[in-house]
GROMACS .gro file of C-alpha atoms in nm:
model
  439
    1MET     CA    1   0.558   1.368   0.463
    2ALA     CA    2   0.178   1.390   0.316
    3ILE     CA    3   0.115   1.298  -0.047
    4ARG     CA    4  -0.155   1.541  -0.218
    5ILE     CA    5  -0.369   1.354  -0.461
    6LEU     CA    6  -0.558   1.462  -0.726
    7LEU     CA    7  -0.798   1.211  -0.877
    8VAL     CA    8  -0.980   1.275  -1.238
    9ASP     CA    9  -1.264   1.076  -1.367
   10ASP     CA   10  -1.578   1.132  -1.469
   11GLU     CA   11  -1.788   0.813  -1.238
   12PRO     CA   12  -1.772   1.013  -0.887
   13ALA     CA   13  -1.911   0.653  -0.795
   14LEU     CA   14  -1.522   0.558  -0.877
   15LEU     CA   15  -1.398   0.877  -0.750
   16ASP     CA   16  -1.574   0.838  -0.372
   17ILE     CA   17  -1.445   0.468  -0.340
   18THR     CA   18  -1.036   0.509  -0.510
   19LYS     CA   19  -1.072   0.841  -0.202
   20ILE     CA   20  -1.191   0.657   0.077
   21PHE     CA   21  -0.927   0.371  -0.020
   22LEU     CA   22  -0.683   0.621  -0.007
   23GLU     CA   23  -0.727   0.838   0.257
   24ARG     CA   24  -0.772   0.512   0.483
   25ASP     CA   25  -0.381   0.593   0.518
   26ALA     CA   26  -0.367   0.884   0.726
   27GLN     CA   27  -0.053   1.013   0.473
   28PHE     CA   28  -0.304   1.064   0.211
   29SER     CA   29  -0.529   1.337   0.093
   30THR     CA   30  -0.706   1.364  -0.219
   31GLU     CA   31  -0.866   1.604  -0.406
   32THR     CA   32  -1.180   1.499  -0.708
   33ALA     CA   33  -1.210   1.632  -1.051
   34LEU     CA   34  -1.524   1.526  -1.305
   35SER     CA   35  -1.312   1.650  -1.606
   36GLY     CA   36  -0.969   1.724  -1.723
   37ASP     CA   37  -1.101   2.152  -1.756
   38ILE     CA   38  -1.183   2.090  -1.376
   39ALA     CA   39  -0.831   1.922  -1.332
   40LEU     CA   40  -0.677   2.212  -1.502
   41GLU     CA   41  -0.839   2.494  -1.290
   42LEU     CA   42  -0.721   2.334  -0.966
   43LEU     CA   43  -0.373   2.231  -1.081
   44GLU     CA   44  -0.345   2.642  -1.155
   45ASN     CA   45  -0.487   2.659  -0.769
   46GLY     CA   46  -0.269   2.467  -0.603
   47SER     CA   47  -0.039   2.204  -0.680
   48PHE     CA   48  -0.014   1.778  -0.584
   49ASP     CA   49   0.211   1.553  -0.524
   50ALA     CA   50   0.094   1.323  -0.765
   51ILE     CA   51  -0.230   1.334  -1.002
   52VAL     CA   52  -0.415   0.997  -1.092
   53SER     CA   53  -0.663   1.031  -1.447
   54ASP     CA   54  -0.843   0.804  -1.610
   55TYR     CA   55  -0.797   0.760  -1.986
   56GLN     CA   56  -1.157   0.735  -2.114
   57MET     CA   57  -1.375   1.095  -2.061
   58PRO     CA   58  -1.611   1.313  -2.205
   59GLY     CA   59  -1.423   1.667  -2.370
   60MET     CA   60  -1.083   1.600  -2.283
   61ASP     CA   61  -0.964   1.249  -2.208
   62GLY     CA   62  -0.666   1.149  -1.983
   63LEU     CA   63  -0.390   1.176  -2.290
   64THR     CA   64  -0.510   1.520  -2.418
   65LEU     CA   65  -0.496   1.647  -1.984
   66LEU     CA   66  -0.175   1.476  -1.953
   67SER     CA   67   0.005   1.651  -2.282
   68ARG     CA   68  -0.193   2.002  -2.105
   69ILE     CA   69  -0.006   1.933  -1.836
   70ARG     CA   70   0.318   1.861  -1.925
   71GLU     CA   71   0.288   2.197  -2.243
   72GLN     CA   72   0.271   2.391  -1.925
   73GLY     CA   73   0.603   2.238  -1.693
   74ILE     CA   74   0.437   2.075  -1.454
   75ASN     CA   75   0.573   1.779  -1.389
   76THR     CA   76   0.402   1.589  -1.163
   77PRO     CA   77   0.394   1.164  -1.128
   78PHE     CA   78   0.114   1.119  -1.376
   79ILE     CA   79  -0.082   0.746  -1.322
   80ILE     CA   80  -0.325   0.710  -1.645
   81LEU     CA   81  -0.611   0.440  -1.565
   82THR     CA   82  -0.677   0.234  -1.910
   83GLY     CA   83  -0.891  -0.105  -2.011
   84LYS     CA   84  -0.755  -0.391  -2.056
   85GLY     CA   85  -0.666  -0.451  -2.450
   86ARG     CA   86  -0.565  -0.038  -2.480
   87GLU     CA   87  -0.135  -0.102  -2.528
   88GLU     CA   88  -0.163   0.158  -2.759
   89VAL     CA   89  -0.307   0.409  -2.517
   90VAL     CA   90  -0.014   0.325  -2.235
   91ILE     CA   91   0.244   0.373  -2.509
   92GLU     CA   92   0.132   0.700  -2.629
   93ALA     CA   93   0.034   0.806  -2.292
   94LEU     CA   94   0.464   0.686  -2.133
   95ASN     CA   95   0.582   0.910  -2.436
   96LEU     CA   96   0.383   1.164  -2.308
   97GLY     CA   97   0.530   1.144  -1.970
   98ALA     CA   98   0.332   0.972  -1.770
   99ASP     CA   99   0.520   0.753  -1.476
  100PHE     CA  100   0.294   0.442  -1.428
  101TYR     CA  101  -0.025   0.337  -1.617
  102LEU     CA  102  -0.283   0.066  -1.402
  103GLN     CA  103  -0.526  -0.101  -1.643
  104LYS     CA  104  -0.867  -0.140  -1.460
  105GLY     CA  105  -1.018  -0.484  -1.361
  106GLY     CA  106  -1.003  -0.747  -1.118
  107ASP     CA  107  -1.062  -0.761  -0.806
  108PRO     CA  108  -1.076  -0.398  -0.637
  109ASN     CA  109  -0.863  -0.446  -0.284
  110SER     CA  110  -0.550  -0.576  -0.516
  111GLN     CA  111  -0.578  -0.278  -0.763
  112PHE     CA  112  -0.641  -0.035  -0.516
  113ALA     CA  113  -0.362  -0.168  -0.332
  114GLU     CA  114  -0.149  -0.147  -0.669
  115LEU     CA  115  -0.217   0.195  -0.736
  116LYS     CA  116  -0.112   0.286  -0.361
  117SER     CA  117   0.230   0.145  -0.415
  118LYS     CA  118   0.254   0.282  -0.768
  119ILE     CA  119   0.172   0.654  -0.640
  120ILE     CA  120   0.414   0.604  -0.346
  121HIS     CA  121   0.683   0.505  -0.566
  122ALA     CA  122   0.622   0.758  -0.809
  123VAL     CA  123   0.640   1.040  -0.550
  124ASP     CA  124   0.900   0.891  -0.391
  125LYS     CA  125   1.113   0.854  -0.701
  126ARG     CA  126   1.008   1.213  -0.755
  127ARG     CA  127   1.115   1.394  -0.446
  128ALA     CA  128   1.448   1.175  -0.455
  129GLU     CA  129   1.519   1.289  -0.813
  130GLU     CA  130   1.411   1.664  -0.667
  131LYS     CA  131   1.662   1.657  -0.343
  132ALA     CA  132   1.925   1.506  -0.634
  133ARG     CA  133   1.896   1.720  -0.836
  134THR     CA  134   1.883   2.021  -0.632
  135ALA     CA  135   2.227   1.900  -0.458
  136TYR     CA  136   2.388   1.832  -0.766
  137GLY     CA  137   2.270   2.212  -0.890
  138GLU     CA  138   2.397   2.346  -0.552
  139MET     CA  139   2.755   2.179  -0.595
  140LYS     CA  140   2.751   2.292  -0.972
  141LYS     CA  141   2.653   2.639  -0.801
  142ALA     CA  142   2.996   2.645  -0.578
  143TYR     CA  143   3.221   2.473  -0.846
  144LYS     CA  144   3.143   2.748  -1.038
  145ARG     CA  145   3.172   3.008  -0.836
  146LEU     CA  146   3.530   2.876  -0.700
  147GLU     CA  147   3.656   2.853  -1.034
  148GLU     CA  148   3.502   3.223  -1.116
  149GLN     CA  149   3.670   3.286  -0.804
  150ASN     CA  150   3.996   3.192  -0.869
  151ARG     CA  151   4.123   2.990  -1.243
  152CYS     CA  152   4.413   2.802  -1.069
  153LEU     CA  153   4.333   2.432  -1.126
  154GLU     CA  154   4.537   2.334  -0.807
  155GLU     CA  155   4.299   2.661  -0.568
  156SER     CA  156   4.004   2.523  -0.775
  157GLU     CA  157   4.047   2.153  -0.635
  158ALA     CA  158   4.152   2.192  -0.292
  159LYS     CA  159   3.778   2.386  -0.282
  160PHE     CA  160   3.597   2.133  -0.373
  161ARG     CA  161   3.790   1.884  -0.123
  162ASN     CA  162   3.642   2.140   0.138
  163LEU     CA  163   3.278   2.116   0.064
  164ALA     CA  164   3.325   1.753  -0.098
  165ASN     CA  165   3.439   1.666   0.233
  166SER     CA  166   3.150   1.858   0.415
  167THR     CA  167   2.891   1.713   0.304
  168SER     CA  168   2.653   1.415   0.384
  169VAL     CA  169   2.647   1.307   0.032
  170ALA     CA  170   2.911   1.053  -0.107
  171ILE     CA  171   3.108   1.268  -0.411
  172LEU     CA  172   3.333   1.043  -0.635
  173ILE     CA  173   3.568   1.123  -0.933
  174TYR     CA  174   3.658   0.836  -1.185
  175GLN     CA  175   3.838   0.818  -1.473
  176ASP     CA  176   4.015   0.515  -1.730
  177ASP     CA  177   3.738   0.259  -1.504
  178ARG     CA  178   3.913   0.388  -1.197
  179TRP     CA  179   3.768   0.603  -0.882
  180ILE     CA  180   4.041   0.901  -0.883
  181TYR     CA  181   3.869   1.025  -0.589
  182ALA     CA  182   3.606   0.929  -0.285
  183ASN     CA  183   3.529   1.210  -0.054
  184PRO     CA  184   3.506   1.104   0.328
  185ALA     CA  185   3.090   1.058   0.313
  186ALA     CA  186   3.182   0.787   0.031
  187GLU     CA  187   3.432   0.609   0.229
  188ARG     CA  188   3.159   0.558   0.526
  189MET     CA  189   2.908   0.490   0.326
  190CYS     CA  190   3.084   0.171   0.119
  191GLY     CA  191   3.339   0.086   0.422
  192TYR     CA  192   3.620   0.107   0.190
  193SER     CA  193   3.928   0.396   0.310
  194ALA     CA  194   4.009   0.667  -0.001
  195GLU     CA  195   4.315   0.464  -0.120
  196GLU     CA  196   4.131   0.148  -0.111
  197ILE     CA  197   3.854   0.265  -0.288
  198CYS     CA  198   4.102   0.430  -0.568
  199ALA     CA  199   4.290   0.082  -0.626
  200MET     CA  200   3.996  -0.041  -0.734
  201GLN     CA  201   3.725  -0.024  -1.078
  202PHE     CA  202   3.453   0.192  -1.074
  203TRP     CA  203   3.196  -0.109  -1.077
  204GLY     CA  204   3.413  -0.280  -0.796
  205PHE     CA  205   3.170  -0.256  -0.491
  206VAL     CA  206   2.904  -0.268  -0.710
  207ALA     CA  207   2.626  -0.607  -0.626
  208PRO     CA  208   2.710  -0.834  -0.918
  209GLU     CA  209   2.312  -0.817  -1.028
  210PHE     CA  210   2.393  -0.450  -1.124
  211ARG     CA  211   2.720  -0.475  -1.214
  212GLU     CA  212   2.714  -0.490  -1.600
  213MET     CA  213   2.469  -0.180  -1.548
  214VAL     CA  214   2.658   0.017  -1.334
  215LYS     CA  215   2.963  -0.060  -1.579
  216GLU     CA  216   2.817   0.021  -1.925
  217ARG     CA  217   2.631   0.384  -1.813
  218GLY     CA  218   2.967   0.479  -1.674
  219GLN     CA  219   3.171   0.425  -1.964
  220LEU     CA  220   2.928   0.551  -2.158
  221ARG     CA  221   2.938   0.872  -1.936
  222GLU     CA  222   3.324   0.908  -1.920
  223LEU     CA  223   3.317   0.919  -2.299
  224GLY     CA  224   3.021   1.213  -2.320
  225GLU     CA  225   2.793   0.960  -2.496
  226ASP     CA  226   2.415   0.938  -2.375
  227ALA     CA  227   2.344   0.694  -2.083
  228PRO     CA  228   2.103   0.710  -1.791
  229ASN     CA  229   2.199   0.976  -1.506
  230ILE     CA  230   1.967   0.868  -1.220
  231TYR     CA  231   1.943   0.551  -1.110
  232ASP     CA  232   1.937   0.248  -0.859
  233PHE     CA  233   2.109   0.002  -0.737
  234LYS     CA  234   2.292  -0.177  -0.481
  235ILE     CA  235   2.632  -0.198  -0.379
  236LEU     CA  236   2.841  -0.445  -0.127
  237THR     CA  237   2.998  -0.278   0.132
  238LYS     CA  238   3.347  -0.415   0.291
  239THR     CA  239   3.190  -0.573   0.539
  240GLY     CA  240   2.929  -0.732   0.269
  241GLU     CA  241   2.641  -0.584   0.370
  242GLU     CA  242   2.366  -0.501   0.049
  243VAL     CA  243   2.319  -0.083   0.057
  244TRP     CA  244   2.047   0.047  -0.153
  245VAL     CA  245   2.187   0.399  -0.324
  246HIS     CA  246   2.066   0.656  -0.581
  247LEU     CA  247   2.345   0.795  -0.795
  248MET     CA  248   2.325   1.094  -1.020
  249GLY     CA  249   2.606   1.122  -1.249
  250SER     CA  250   2.731   1.363  -1.469
  251THR     CA  251   3.085   1.420  -1.714
  252THR     CA  252   3.366   1.680  -1.612
  253LYS     CA  253   3.687   1.705  -1.652
  254TYR     CA  254   4.014   1.601  -1.434
  255GLN     CA  255   4.343   1.736  -1.566
  256GLY     CA  256   4.247   1.824  -1.879
  257ARG     CA  257   4.079   1.470  -1.939
  258PRO     CA  258   3.727   1.343  -1.997
  259ALA     CA  259   3.559   1.185  -1.590
  260GLY     CA  260   3.324   1.077  -1.449
  261LEU     CA  261   3.160   1.255  -1.140
  262ILE     CA  262   2.879   1.088  -0.921
  263SER     CA  263   2.677   1.187  -0.609
  264VAL     CA  264   2.518   0.915  -0.425
  265ILE     CA  265   2.284   0.852  -0.155
  266ASP     CA  266   2.198   0.593   0.078
  267ILE     CA  267   1.843   0.448   0.020
  268THR     CA  268   1.842   0.141   0.145
  269GLU     CA  269   1.558   0.229   0.438
  270ARG     CA  270   1.331   0.312   0.181
  271LYS     CA  271   1.382   0.033  -0.045
  272LEU     CA  272   1.323  -0.157   0.318
  273MET     CA  273   1.033   0.033   0.415
  274GLU     CA  274   0.897  -0.050   0.008
  275GLU     CA  275   0.962  -0.419   0.099
  276ALA     CA  276   0.786  -0.395   0.402
  277LEU     CA  277   0.487  -0.194   0.250
  278ARG     CA  278   0.461  -0.481  -0.024
  279LYS     CA  279   0.491  -0.786   0.160
  280GLN     CA  280   0.251  -0.616   0.434
  281GLU     CA  281  -0.027  -0.571   0.107
  282GLU     CA  282   0.026  -0.967   0.012
  283ASN     CA  283  -0.039  -1.103   0.354
  284TYR     CA  284  -0.360  -0.844   0.395
  285ARG     CA  285  -0.482  -1.029  -0.007
  286THR     CA  286  -0.395  -1.377   0.150
  287LEU     CA  287  -0.584  -1.294   0.417
  288LEU     CA  288  -0.864  -1.135   0.288
  289ASN     CA  289  -0.909  -1.428  -0.030
  290SER     CA  290  -0.920  -1.675   0.275
  291LEU     CA  291  -1.130  -1.620   0.431
  292SER     CA  292  -1.517  -1.748   0.357
  293SER     CA  293  -1.730  -1.506   0.522
  294PRO     CA  294  -1.810  -1.219   0.357
  295ILE     CA  295  -1.672  -0.873   0.470
  296LEU     CA  296  -1.856  -0.550   0.484
  297LEU     CA  297  -1.773  -0.166   0.547
  298ILE     CA  298  -1.993   0.031   0.669
  299ASP     CA  299  -1.968   0.439   0.635
  300GLY     CA  300  -1.970   0.618   0.901
  301ASP     CA  301  -2.352   0.747   0.768
  302ASP     CA  302  -2.448   0.414   0.836
  303ARG     CA  303  -2.420   0.308   0.490
  304PHE     CA  304  -2.280  -0.001   0.327
  305ALA     CA  305  -1.951   0.111   0.125
  306ASN     CA  306  -1.842  -0.165   0.055
  307ILE     CA  307  -1.783  -0.526   0.048
  308HIS     CA  308  -1.559  -0.840   0.016
  309TYR     CA  309  -1.639  -1.186  -0.059
  310ASN     CA  310  -1.457  -1.474  -0.153
  311LYS     CA  311  -1.586  -1.777  -0.148
  312GLY     CA  312  -1.889  -1.645   0.109
  313LYS     CA  313  -2.255  -1.684  -0.018
  314LEU     CA  314  -2.461  -1.356  -0.107
  315TYR     CA  315  -2.849  -1.360  -0.035
  316ILE     CA  316  -2.842  -1.038  -0.201
  317LEU     CA  317  -2.636  -0.854  -0.480
  318PRO     CA  318  -2.397  -0.613  -0.441
  319GLN     CA  319  -2.557  -0.339  -0.712
  320ASP     CA  320  -2.855  -0.378  -0.478
  321PHE     CA  321  -2.725  -0.177  -0.142
  322ILE     CA  322  -2.363  -0.060  -0.209
  323GLY     CA  323  -2.474   0.297  -0.103
  324ARG     CA  324  -2.784   0.241   0.014
  325HIS     CA  325  -2.828   0.294   0.416
  326CYS     CA  326  -2.890  -0.006   0.641
  327ARG     CA  327  -3.211   0.124   0.762
  328ASP     CA  328  -3.342   0.029   0.372
  329VAL     CA  329  -3.172  -0.302   0.302
  330LEU     CA  330  -3.262  -0.459   0.654
  331PRO     CA  331  -3.559  -0.582   0.757
  332GLN     CA  332  -3.669  -0.465   1.044
  333TYR     CA  333  -3.622  -0.702   1.290
  334ILE     CA  334  -3.224  -0.731   1.224
  335TYR     CA  335  -3.182  -0.363   1.174
  336GLU     CA  336  -3.357  -0.313   1.536
  337LYS     CA  337  -3.019  -0.504   1.629
  338HIS     CA  338  -2.762  -0.346   1.415
  339SER     CA  339  -2.830  -0.022   1.541
  340ALA     CA  340  -2.860  -0.158   1.896
  341ALA     CA  341  -2.490  -0.293   1.816
  342THR     CA  342  -2.377  -0.028   1.610
  343ALA     CA  343  -2.461   0.238   1.902
  344MET     CA  344  -2.283  -0.004   2.167
  345LEU     CA  345  -1.955  -0.028   1.912
  346ARG     CA  346  -1.921   0.332   1.864
  347THR     CA  347  -1.941   0.438   2.224
  348THR     CA  348  -1.754   0.156   2.388
  349GLY     CA  349  -1.508   0.044   2.031
  350GLU     CA  350  -1.552  -0.269   2.150
  351PRO     CA  351  -1.639  -0.567   1.928
  352GLN     CA  352  -2.010  -0.614   1.909
  353THR     CA  353  -2.193  -0.952   1.760
  354TYR     CA  354  -2.555  -1.025   1.720
  355GLU     CA  355  -2.762  -1.292   1.547
  356TYR     CA  356  -3.061  -1.324   1.402
  357PRO     CA  357  -3.266  -1.596   1.148
  358PHE     CA  358  -3.301  -1.509   0.797
  359ARG     CA  359  -3.545  -1.686   0.573
  360ILE     CA  360  -3.442  -1.742   0.202
  361GLY     CA  361  -3.734  -1.895   0.047
  362ASP     CA  362  -3.877  -2.268   0.255
  363GLU     CA  363  -3.513  -2.261   0.408
  364LYS     CA  364  -3.471  -2.117   0.752
  365LYS     CA  365  -3.099  -1.989   0.815
  366TRP     CA  366  -2.951  -1.828   1.160
  367LEU     CA  367  -2.628  -1.570   1.062
  368GLU     CA  368  -2.410  -1.396   1.262
  369ALA     CA  369  -2.280  -1.064   1.226
  370THR     CA  370  -1.965  -0.921   1.417
  371LEU     CA  371  -1.904  -0.534   1.412
  372THR     CA  372  -1.576  -0.410   1.416
  373LEU     CA  373  -1.470   0.003   1.414
  374ARG     CA  374  -1.237   0.108   1.200
  375GLU     CA  375  -0.902   0.325   1.279
  376ASP     CA  376  -1.107   0.613   1.171
  377GLY     CA  377  -1.363   0.580   1.459
  378THR     CA  378  -1.728   0.612   1.245
  379SER     CA  379  -1.657   0.401   0.932
  380ILE     CA  380  -1.776  -0.043   1.095
  381ILE     CA  381  -1.611  -0.371   0.940
  382ALA     CA  382  -1.914  -0.655   0.935
  383VAL     CA  383  -1.791  -1.031   0.912
  384ILE     CA  384  -2.155  -1.224   0.833
  385ARG     CA  385  -2.127  -1.550   0.932
  386ASP     CA  386  -2.325  -1.811   0.842
  387ILE     CA  387  -2.467  -2.052   1.203
  388THR     CA  388  -2.722  -2.268   1.125
  389GLY     CA  389  -2.544  -2.590   1.140
  390ARG     CA  390  -2.403  -2.417   1.498
  391LYS     CA  391  -2.801  -2.380   1.613
  392GLN     CA  392  -2.959  -2.723   1.479
  393VAL     CA  393  -2.654  -2.836   1.681
  394GLU     CA  394  -2.773  -2.652   1.958
  395ASN     CA  395  -3.142  -2.723   1.940
  396ALA     CA  396  -3.066  -3.069   1.860
  397LEU     CA  397  -2.893  -3.120   2.234
  398ARG     CA  398  -3.150  -2.819   2.431
  399GLU     CA  399  -3.359  -3.176   2.256
  400ASN     CA  400  -3.171  -3.462   2.386
  401GLU     CA  401  -3.177  -3.317   2.725
  402VAL     CA  402  -3.535  -3.262   2.763
  403ARG     CA  403  -3.547  -3.640   2.601
  404TYR     CA  404  -3.282  -3.770   2.828
  405ARG     CA  405  -3.440  -3.583   3.153
  406THR     CA  406  -3.788  -3.749   3.078
  407LEU     CA  407  -3.672  -4.087   3.090
  408VAL     CA  408  -3.453  -4.039   3.378
  409GLU     CA  409  -3.713  -3.876   3.573
  410ASN     CA  410  -4.004  -4.125   3.451
  411ILE     CA  411  -3.785  -4.513   3.494
  412PRO     CA  412  -3.924  -4.769   3.681
  413ILE     CA  413  -3.596  -4.797   3.895
  414GLY     CA  414  -3.376  -4.581   4.171
  415LEU     CA  415  -3.083  -4.390   3.971
  416ILE     CA  416  -2.874  -4.230   4.186
  417GLN     CA  417  -2.534  -4.011   4.044
  418ALA     CA  418  -2.263  -3.912   4.207
  419ASP     CA  419  -1.887  -3.714   4.164
  420THR     CA  420  -1.557  -3.927   4.166
  421THR     CA  421  -1.487  -3.797   4.572
  422GLY     CA  422  -1.862  -4.045   4.604
  423LYS     CA  423  -2.049  -3.710   4.687
  424ILE     CA  424  -2.443  -3.734   4.503
  425THR     CA  425  -2.517  -3.465   4.294
  426TYR     CA  426  -2.863  -3.621   4.165
  427VAL     CA  427  -3.138  -3.885   4.243
  428ASN     CA  428  -3.428  -3.956   4.048
  429GLN     CA  429  -3.827  -3.970   4.200
  430GLN     CA  430  -3.784  -4.335   4.230
  431VAL     CA  431  -3.498  -4.326   4.445
  432LEU     CA  432  -3.698  -4.098   4.672
  433GLY     CA  433  -3.999  -4.350   4.681
  434ILE     CA  434  -3.780  -4.634   4.764
  435LEU     CA  435  -3.578  -4.443   5.013
  436GLY     CA  436  -3.764  -4.251   5.164
  437SER     CA  437  -3.731  -3.842   5.139
  438PRO     CA  438  -3.406  -3.758   5.377
  439SER     CA  439  -3.477  -3.569   5.690
   0.00000   0.00000   0.00000
């Protein structure tokens, strides 16, 4: 499902970079606002799945914007960007209802990857909570209708069982630390029969690392005391398989005494996807950080959009060319090669490579540019390699070949070269003078 994001920052350049990075992923679409007032206007006219806002902005800062949004009853996930050393801002933001915070600074790729991960996590969490609340609300409404139709406890329980047996959400009830009811969906989820489940303590098939947390919260819930009602953890099925679940809990009455009522959904697939994404991002960061060559991002208008350089040597500062057109940065003879290569690249889709000399002071360098088309079909990734050493070796080989051929042609003895089969492949002029030209 697509994720629509509102980006709020008073710096247009940061908004553009963040927009470009996020929209590289097709599931993201973004809208930008240069102030808190503009952001509030956009929220009045449309809805968003997440809001990413800078803290320090003129007029209305990020905390004031967050407070205004929450006062209006808007629960959209909110991520605030702060500078380092602003712990008091982070604490206040979380108290006001922010979902996550992110400190500016450090490696841009790592920071954008972390931002992307936090957005996905916040949106997924909020959507799951909304689905859970909807399911729970529907269950409560159905139970209330049944209760209103007939006050008889036995008939009410029978109708509740009919409802629970027909849903795909696992529904369980526990009392005095033991399960007393489990619907068919719960049986399918954990692999135990209802009879086996009801012989267990309610934390019996919870994974060891979450067992104490689930036990404590469940006991508090049954007593009617404050305890988190929505959270994720792992269970172990009868076959030992680990399953991630999302729990929504409440307190109810069973046979006149307090009991815990919970509904559970399987979120293993989502967790696996999050882990796969995290590993993919780690591999991407590791790959980028291991490269010694500068990598340039050129947008569809042929402007330098971004750069990654870990160990590569730069001969011009990023601020001197980022955002500028290639023809305004590259010398004419290099731009002509670049322009021809990009035209061929966008026509064929095949990577293009060109070489060019580049003089730095009194030193002449040879560089090689490899251009690759990105998924959007217009922007380009350019990898720049220093091939001066290779060129020097090639020149030395050519010079050696010329010296060797001159020596062979002028040596005062006859030379004959043959392959392993005895076939003559070369003779110099002296052999022709000794033996005469072949007829």
